[in-house]
JSON list of C-alpha atoms in Angstrom, two decimals:
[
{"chain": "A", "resi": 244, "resn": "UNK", "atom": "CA", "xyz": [234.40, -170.44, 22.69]},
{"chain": "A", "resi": 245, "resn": "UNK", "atom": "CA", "xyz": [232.27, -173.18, 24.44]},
{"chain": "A", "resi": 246, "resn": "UNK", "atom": "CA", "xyz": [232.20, -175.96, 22.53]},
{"chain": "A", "resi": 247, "resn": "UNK", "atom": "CA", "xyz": [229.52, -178.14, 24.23]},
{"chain": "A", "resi": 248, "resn": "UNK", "atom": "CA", "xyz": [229.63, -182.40, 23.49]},
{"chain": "A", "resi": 249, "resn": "UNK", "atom": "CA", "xyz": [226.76, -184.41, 23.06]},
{"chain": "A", "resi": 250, "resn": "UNK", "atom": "CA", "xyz": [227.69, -188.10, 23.35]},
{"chain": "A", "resi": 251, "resn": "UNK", "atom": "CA", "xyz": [227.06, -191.67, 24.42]},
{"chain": "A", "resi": 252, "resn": "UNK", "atom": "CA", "xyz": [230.38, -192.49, 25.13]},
{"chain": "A", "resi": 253, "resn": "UNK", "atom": "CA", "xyz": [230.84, -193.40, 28.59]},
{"chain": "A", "resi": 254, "resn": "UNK", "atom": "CA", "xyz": [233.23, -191.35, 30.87]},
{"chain": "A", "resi": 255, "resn": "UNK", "atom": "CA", "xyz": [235.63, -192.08, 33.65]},
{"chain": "A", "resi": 256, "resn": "UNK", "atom": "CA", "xyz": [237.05, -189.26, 36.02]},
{"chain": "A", "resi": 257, "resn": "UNK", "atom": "CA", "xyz": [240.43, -190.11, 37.81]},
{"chain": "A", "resi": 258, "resn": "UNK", "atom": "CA", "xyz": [243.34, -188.14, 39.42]},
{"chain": "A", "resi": 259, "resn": "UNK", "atom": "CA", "xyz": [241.78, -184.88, 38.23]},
{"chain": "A", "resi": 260, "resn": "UNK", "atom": "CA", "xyz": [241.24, -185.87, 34.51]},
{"chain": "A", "resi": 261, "resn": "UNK", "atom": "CA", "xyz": [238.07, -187.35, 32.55]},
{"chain": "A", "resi": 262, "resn": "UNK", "atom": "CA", "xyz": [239.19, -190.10, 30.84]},
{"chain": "A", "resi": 263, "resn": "UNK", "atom": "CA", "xyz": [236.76, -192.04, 27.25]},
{"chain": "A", "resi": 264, "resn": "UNK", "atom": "CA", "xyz": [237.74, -194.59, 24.95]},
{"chain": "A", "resi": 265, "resn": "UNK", "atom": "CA", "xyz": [240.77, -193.48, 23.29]},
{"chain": "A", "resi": 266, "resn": "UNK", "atom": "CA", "xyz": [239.77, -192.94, 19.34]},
{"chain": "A", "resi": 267, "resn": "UNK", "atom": "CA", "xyz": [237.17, -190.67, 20.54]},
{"chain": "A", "resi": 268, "resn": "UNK", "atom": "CA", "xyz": [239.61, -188.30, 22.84]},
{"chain": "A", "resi": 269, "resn": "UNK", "atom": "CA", "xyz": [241.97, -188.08, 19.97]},
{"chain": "A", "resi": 270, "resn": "UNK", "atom": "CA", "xyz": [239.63, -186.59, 17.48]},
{"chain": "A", "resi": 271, "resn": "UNK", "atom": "CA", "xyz": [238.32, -184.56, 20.61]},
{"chain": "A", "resi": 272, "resn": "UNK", "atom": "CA", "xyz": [241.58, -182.99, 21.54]},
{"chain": "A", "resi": 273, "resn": "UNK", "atom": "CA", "xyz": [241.64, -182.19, 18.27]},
{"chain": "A", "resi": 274, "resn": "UNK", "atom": "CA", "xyz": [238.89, -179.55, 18.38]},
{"chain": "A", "resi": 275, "resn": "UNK", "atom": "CA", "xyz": [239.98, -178.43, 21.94]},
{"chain": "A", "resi": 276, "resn": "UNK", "atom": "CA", "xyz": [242.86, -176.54, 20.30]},
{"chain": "A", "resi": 277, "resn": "UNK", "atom": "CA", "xyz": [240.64, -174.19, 19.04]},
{"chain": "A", "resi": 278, "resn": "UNK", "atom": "CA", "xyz": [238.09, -173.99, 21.58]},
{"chain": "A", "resi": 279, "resn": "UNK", "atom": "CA", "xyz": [238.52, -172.18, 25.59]},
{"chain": "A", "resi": 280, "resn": "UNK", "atom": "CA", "xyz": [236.28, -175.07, 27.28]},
{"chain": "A", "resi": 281, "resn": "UNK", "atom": "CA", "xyz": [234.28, -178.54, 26.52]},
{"chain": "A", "resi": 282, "resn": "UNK", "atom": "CA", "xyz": [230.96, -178.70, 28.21]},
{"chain": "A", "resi": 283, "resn": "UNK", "atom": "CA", "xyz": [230.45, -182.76, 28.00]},
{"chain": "A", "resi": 284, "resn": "UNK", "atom": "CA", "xyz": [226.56, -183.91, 28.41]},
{"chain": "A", "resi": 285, "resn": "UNK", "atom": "CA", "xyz": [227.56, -188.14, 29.29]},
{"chain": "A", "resi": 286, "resn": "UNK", "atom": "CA", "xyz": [227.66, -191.06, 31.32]},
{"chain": "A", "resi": 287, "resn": "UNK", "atom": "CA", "xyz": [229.81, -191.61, 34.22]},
{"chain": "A", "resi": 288, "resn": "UNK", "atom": "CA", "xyz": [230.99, -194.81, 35.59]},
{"chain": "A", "resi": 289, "resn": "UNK", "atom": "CA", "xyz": [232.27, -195.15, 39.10]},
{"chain": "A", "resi": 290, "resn": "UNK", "atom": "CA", "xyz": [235.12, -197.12, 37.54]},
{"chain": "A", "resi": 291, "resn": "UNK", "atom": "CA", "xyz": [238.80, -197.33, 36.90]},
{"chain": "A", "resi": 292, "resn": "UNK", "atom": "CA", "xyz": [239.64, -196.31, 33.55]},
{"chain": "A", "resi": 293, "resn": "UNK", "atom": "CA", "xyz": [240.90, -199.19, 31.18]},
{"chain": "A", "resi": 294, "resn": "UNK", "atom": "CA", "xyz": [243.73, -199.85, 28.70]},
{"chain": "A", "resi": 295, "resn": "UNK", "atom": "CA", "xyz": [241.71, -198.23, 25.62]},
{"chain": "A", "resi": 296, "resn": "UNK", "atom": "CA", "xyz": [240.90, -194.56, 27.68]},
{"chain": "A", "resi": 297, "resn": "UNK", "atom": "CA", "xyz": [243.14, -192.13, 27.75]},
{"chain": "A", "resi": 298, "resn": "UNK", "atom": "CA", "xyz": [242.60, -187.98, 29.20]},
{"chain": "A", "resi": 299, "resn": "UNK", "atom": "CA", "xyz": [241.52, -185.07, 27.44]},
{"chain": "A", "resi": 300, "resn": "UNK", "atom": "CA", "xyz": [243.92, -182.66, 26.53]},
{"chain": "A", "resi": 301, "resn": "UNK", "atom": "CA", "xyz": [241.35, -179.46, 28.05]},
{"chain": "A", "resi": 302, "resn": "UNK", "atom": "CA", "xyz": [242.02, -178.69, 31.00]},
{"chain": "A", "resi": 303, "resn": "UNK", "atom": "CA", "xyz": [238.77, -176.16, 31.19]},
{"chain": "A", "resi": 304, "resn": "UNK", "atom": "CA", "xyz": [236.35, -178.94, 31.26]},
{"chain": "A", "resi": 305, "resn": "UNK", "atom": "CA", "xyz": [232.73, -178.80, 32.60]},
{"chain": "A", "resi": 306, "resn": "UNK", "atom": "CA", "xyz": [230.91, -181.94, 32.34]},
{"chain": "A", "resi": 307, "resn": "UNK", "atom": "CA", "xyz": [227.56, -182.58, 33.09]},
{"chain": "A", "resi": 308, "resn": "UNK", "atom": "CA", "xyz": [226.74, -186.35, 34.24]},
{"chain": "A", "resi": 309, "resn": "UNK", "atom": "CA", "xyz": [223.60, -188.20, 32.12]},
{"chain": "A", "resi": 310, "resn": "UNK", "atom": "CA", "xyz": [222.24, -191.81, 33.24]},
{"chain": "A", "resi": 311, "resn": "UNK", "atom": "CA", "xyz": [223.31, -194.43, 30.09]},
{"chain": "A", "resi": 312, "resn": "UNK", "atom": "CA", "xyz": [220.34, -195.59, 28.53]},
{"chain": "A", "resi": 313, "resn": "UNK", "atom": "CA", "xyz": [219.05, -198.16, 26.29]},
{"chain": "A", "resi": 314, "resn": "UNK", "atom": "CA", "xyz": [216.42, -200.04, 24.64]},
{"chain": "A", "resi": 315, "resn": "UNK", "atom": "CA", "xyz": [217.21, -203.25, 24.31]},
{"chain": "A", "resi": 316, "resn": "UNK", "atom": "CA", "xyz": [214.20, -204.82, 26.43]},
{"chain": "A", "resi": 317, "resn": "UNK", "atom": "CA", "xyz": [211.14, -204.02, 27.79]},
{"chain": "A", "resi": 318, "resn": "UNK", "atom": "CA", "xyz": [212.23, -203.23, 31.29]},
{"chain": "A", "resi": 319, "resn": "UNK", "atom": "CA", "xyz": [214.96, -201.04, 29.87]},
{"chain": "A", "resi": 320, "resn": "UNK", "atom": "CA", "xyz": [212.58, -199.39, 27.92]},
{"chain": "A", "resi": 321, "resn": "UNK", "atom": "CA", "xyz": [210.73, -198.56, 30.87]},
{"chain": "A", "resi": 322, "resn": "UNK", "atom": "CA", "xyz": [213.39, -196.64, 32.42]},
{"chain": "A", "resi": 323, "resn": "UNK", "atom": "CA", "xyz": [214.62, -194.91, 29.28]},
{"chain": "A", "resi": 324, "resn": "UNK", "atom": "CA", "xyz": [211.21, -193.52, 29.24]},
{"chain": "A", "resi": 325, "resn": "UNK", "atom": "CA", "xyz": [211.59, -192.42, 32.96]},
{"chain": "A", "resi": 326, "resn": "UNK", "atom": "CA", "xyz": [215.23, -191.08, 32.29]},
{"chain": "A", "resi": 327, "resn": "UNK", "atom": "CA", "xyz": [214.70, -189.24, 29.34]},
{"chain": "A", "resi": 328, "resn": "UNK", "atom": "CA", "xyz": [213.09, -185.95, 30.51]},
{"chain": "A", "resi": 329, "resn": "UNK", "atom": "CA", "xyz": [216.19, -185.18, 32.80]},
{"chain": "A", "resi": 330, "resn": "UNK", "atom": "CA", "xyz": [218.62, -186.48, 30.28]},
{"chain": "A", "resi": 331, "resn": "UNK", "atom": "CA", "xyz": [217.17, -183.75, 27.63]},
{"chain": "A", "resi": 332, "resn": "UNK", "atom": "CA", "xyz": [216.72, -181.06, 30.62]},
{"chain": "A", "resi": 333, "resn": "UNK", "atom": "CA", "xyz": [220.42, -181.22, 30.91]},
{"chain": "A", "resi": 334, "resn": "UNK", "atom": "CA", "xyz": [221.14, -181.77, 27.21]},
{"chain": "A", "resi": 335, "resn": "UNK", "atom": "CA", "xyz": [219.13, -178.23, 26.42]},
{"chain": "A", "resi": 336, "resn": "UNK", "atom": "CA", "xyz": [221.47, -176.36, 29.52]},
{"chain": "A", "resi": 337, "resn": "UNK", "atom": "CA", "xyz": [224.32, -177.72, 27.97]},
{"chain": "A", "resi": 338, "resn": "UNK", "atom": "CA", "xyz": [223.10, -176.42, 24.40]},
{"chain": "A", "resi": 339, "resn": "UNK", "atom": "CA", "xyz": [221.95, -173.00, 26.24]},
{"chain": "A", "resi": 340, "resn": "UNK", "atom": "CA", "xyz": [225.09, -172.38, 27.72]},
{"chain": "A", "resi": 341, "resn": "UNK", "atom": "CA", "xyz": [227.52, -173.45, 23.97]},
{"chain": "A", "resi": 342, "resn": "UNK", "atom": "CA", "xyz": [228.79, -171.13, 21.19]},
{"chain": "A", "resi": 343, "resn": "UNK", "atom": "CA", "xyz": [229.32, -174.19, 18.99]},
{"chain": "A", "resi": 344, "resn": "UNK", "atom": "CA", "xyz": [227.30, -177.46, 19.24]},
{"chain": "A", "resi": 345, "resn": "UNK", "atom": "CA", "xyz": [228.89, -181.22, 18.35]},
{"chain": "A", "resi": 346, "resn": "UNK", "atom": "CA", "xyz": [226.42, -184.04, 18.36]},
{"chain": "A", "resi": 347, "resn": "UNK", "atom": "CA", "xyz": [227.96, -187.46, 18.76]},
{"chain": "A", "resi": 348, "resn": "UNK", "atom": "CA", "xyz": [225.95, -189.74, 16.59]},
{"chain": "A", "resi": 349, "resn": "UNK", "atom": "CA", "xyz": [224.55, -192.66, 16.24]},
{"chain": "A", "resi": 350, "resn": "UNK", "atom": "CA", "xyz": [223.58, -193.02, 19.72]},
{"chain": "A", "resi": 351, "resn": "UNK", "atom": "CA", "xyz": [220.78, -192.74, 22.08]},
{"chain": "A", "resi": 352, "resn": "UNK", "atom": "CA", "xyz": [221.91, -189.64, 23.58]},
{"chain": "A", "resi": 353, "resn": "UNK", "atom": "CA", "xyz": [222.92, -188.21, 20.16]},
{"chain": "A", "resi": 354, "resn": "UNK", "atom": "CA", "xyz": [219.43, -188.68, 18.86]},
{"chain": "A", "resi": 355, "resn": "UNK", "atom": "CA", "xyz": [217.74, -186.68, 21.83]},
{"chain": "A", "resi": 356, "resn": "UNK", "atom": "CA", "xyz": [220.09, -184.02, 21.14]},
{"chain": "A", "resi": 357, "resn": "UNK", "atom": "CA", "xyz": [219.88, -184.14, 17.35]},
{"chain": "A", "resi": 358, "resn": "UNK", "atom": "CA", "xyz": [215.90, -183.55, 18.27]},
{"chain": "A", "resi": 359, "resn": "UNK", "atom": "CA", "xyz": [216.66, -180.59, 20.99]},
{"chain": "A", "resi": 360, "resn": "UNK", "atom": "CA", "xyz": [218.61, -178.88, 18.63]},
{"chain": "A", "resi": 361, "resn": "UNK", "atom": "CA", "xyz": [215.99, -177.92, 16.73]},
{"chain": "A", "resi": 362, "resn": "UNK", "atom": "CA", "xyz": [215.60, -175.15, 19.58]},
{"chain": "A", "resi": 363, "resn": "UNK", "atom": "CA", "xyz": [219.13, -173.53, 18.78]},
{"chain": "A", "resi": 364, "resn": "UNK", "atom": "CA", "xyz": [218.63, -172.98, 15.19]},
{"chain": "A", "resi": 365, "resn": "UNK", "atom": "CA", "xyz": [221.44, -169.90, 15.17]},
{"chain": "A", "resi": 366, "resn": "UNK", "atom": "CA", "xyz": [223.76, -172.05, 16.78]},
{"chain": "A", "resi": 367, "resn": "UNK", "atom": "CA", "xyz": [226.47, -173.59, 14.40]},
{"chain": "A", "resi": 368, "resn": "UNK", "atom": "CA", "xyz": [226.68, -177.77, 15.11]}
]
C-alpha cells in the first residue's frame, strides 16, 4: 500500500535517511509497519538534523520537497500566495499516486490538502 503524508513538519535528509522531529517519526513508524512505502509531501531544510529528529523506520520512502510557508505578515503572505499553486500541484500527485491518505493537521500544508482532498473522495484518509 502507498500510504502518502501530508504535513508541515519540516524534514532533514542525511546519510541516506530523512530525518523530522522525533514524536512525529514515532507515531509514523508506527503506520509504516503496515504500509510497502510513505510518499511524504514537506519541507526540506539544507540542515543538519538536531537532537529532537530521529529516521524513519521505511526504508521505501519517496518524498516530494514543498517550500514552508506562512502567514504571519504581509510580505509572507505575498509569497504564500505565489507558492501555493505548486505546493497543491504536488500535494494532488502525491494524493493521485496513494492507496491511503494521512493529513497532518493543523498546519498550513494540512489545510491545502484537507481542501484537495475533496478530489479523492474514494480514497480512505
Amino acid at each position: 500500500m502507498k500510504f502518502a503524508i501530508i504535513t508541515q513538519v519540516s524534514h532533514v535528509f542525511q546519510k541516506g535517511n530523512y530525518f523530522a522531529y522525533a514524536p512525529y517519526v514515532r507515531e509514523m513508524n508506527v503506520w509504516s509497519k503496515y504500509v510497502g512505502e510513505f510518499i511524504i509531501v514537506a519541507p526540506l531544510l539544507r540542515a543538519s538534523s538536531t537532537a529532537i529528529d530521529i529516521p524513519y523506520n521505511q526504508e521505501n520512502i519517496k518524498f516530494s520537497q514543498i517550500d514552508s510557508i506562512n502567514l504571519l505578515g504581509f510580505k509572507s503572505i505575498f509569497n504564500a500566495i505565489l507558492k501555493i499553486p505548486k505546493i497543491s500541484w504536488q500535494i494532488f500527485k502525491a494524493m493521485w499516486k496513494a492507496d491511503h491518505i494521512h493529513l497532518r493537521c493543523p498546519g498550513n500544508i494540512g489545510l491545502l490538502g484537507c481542501l484537495i482532498q475533496v478530489l479523492f473522495p474514494n480514497k480512505p484518509k
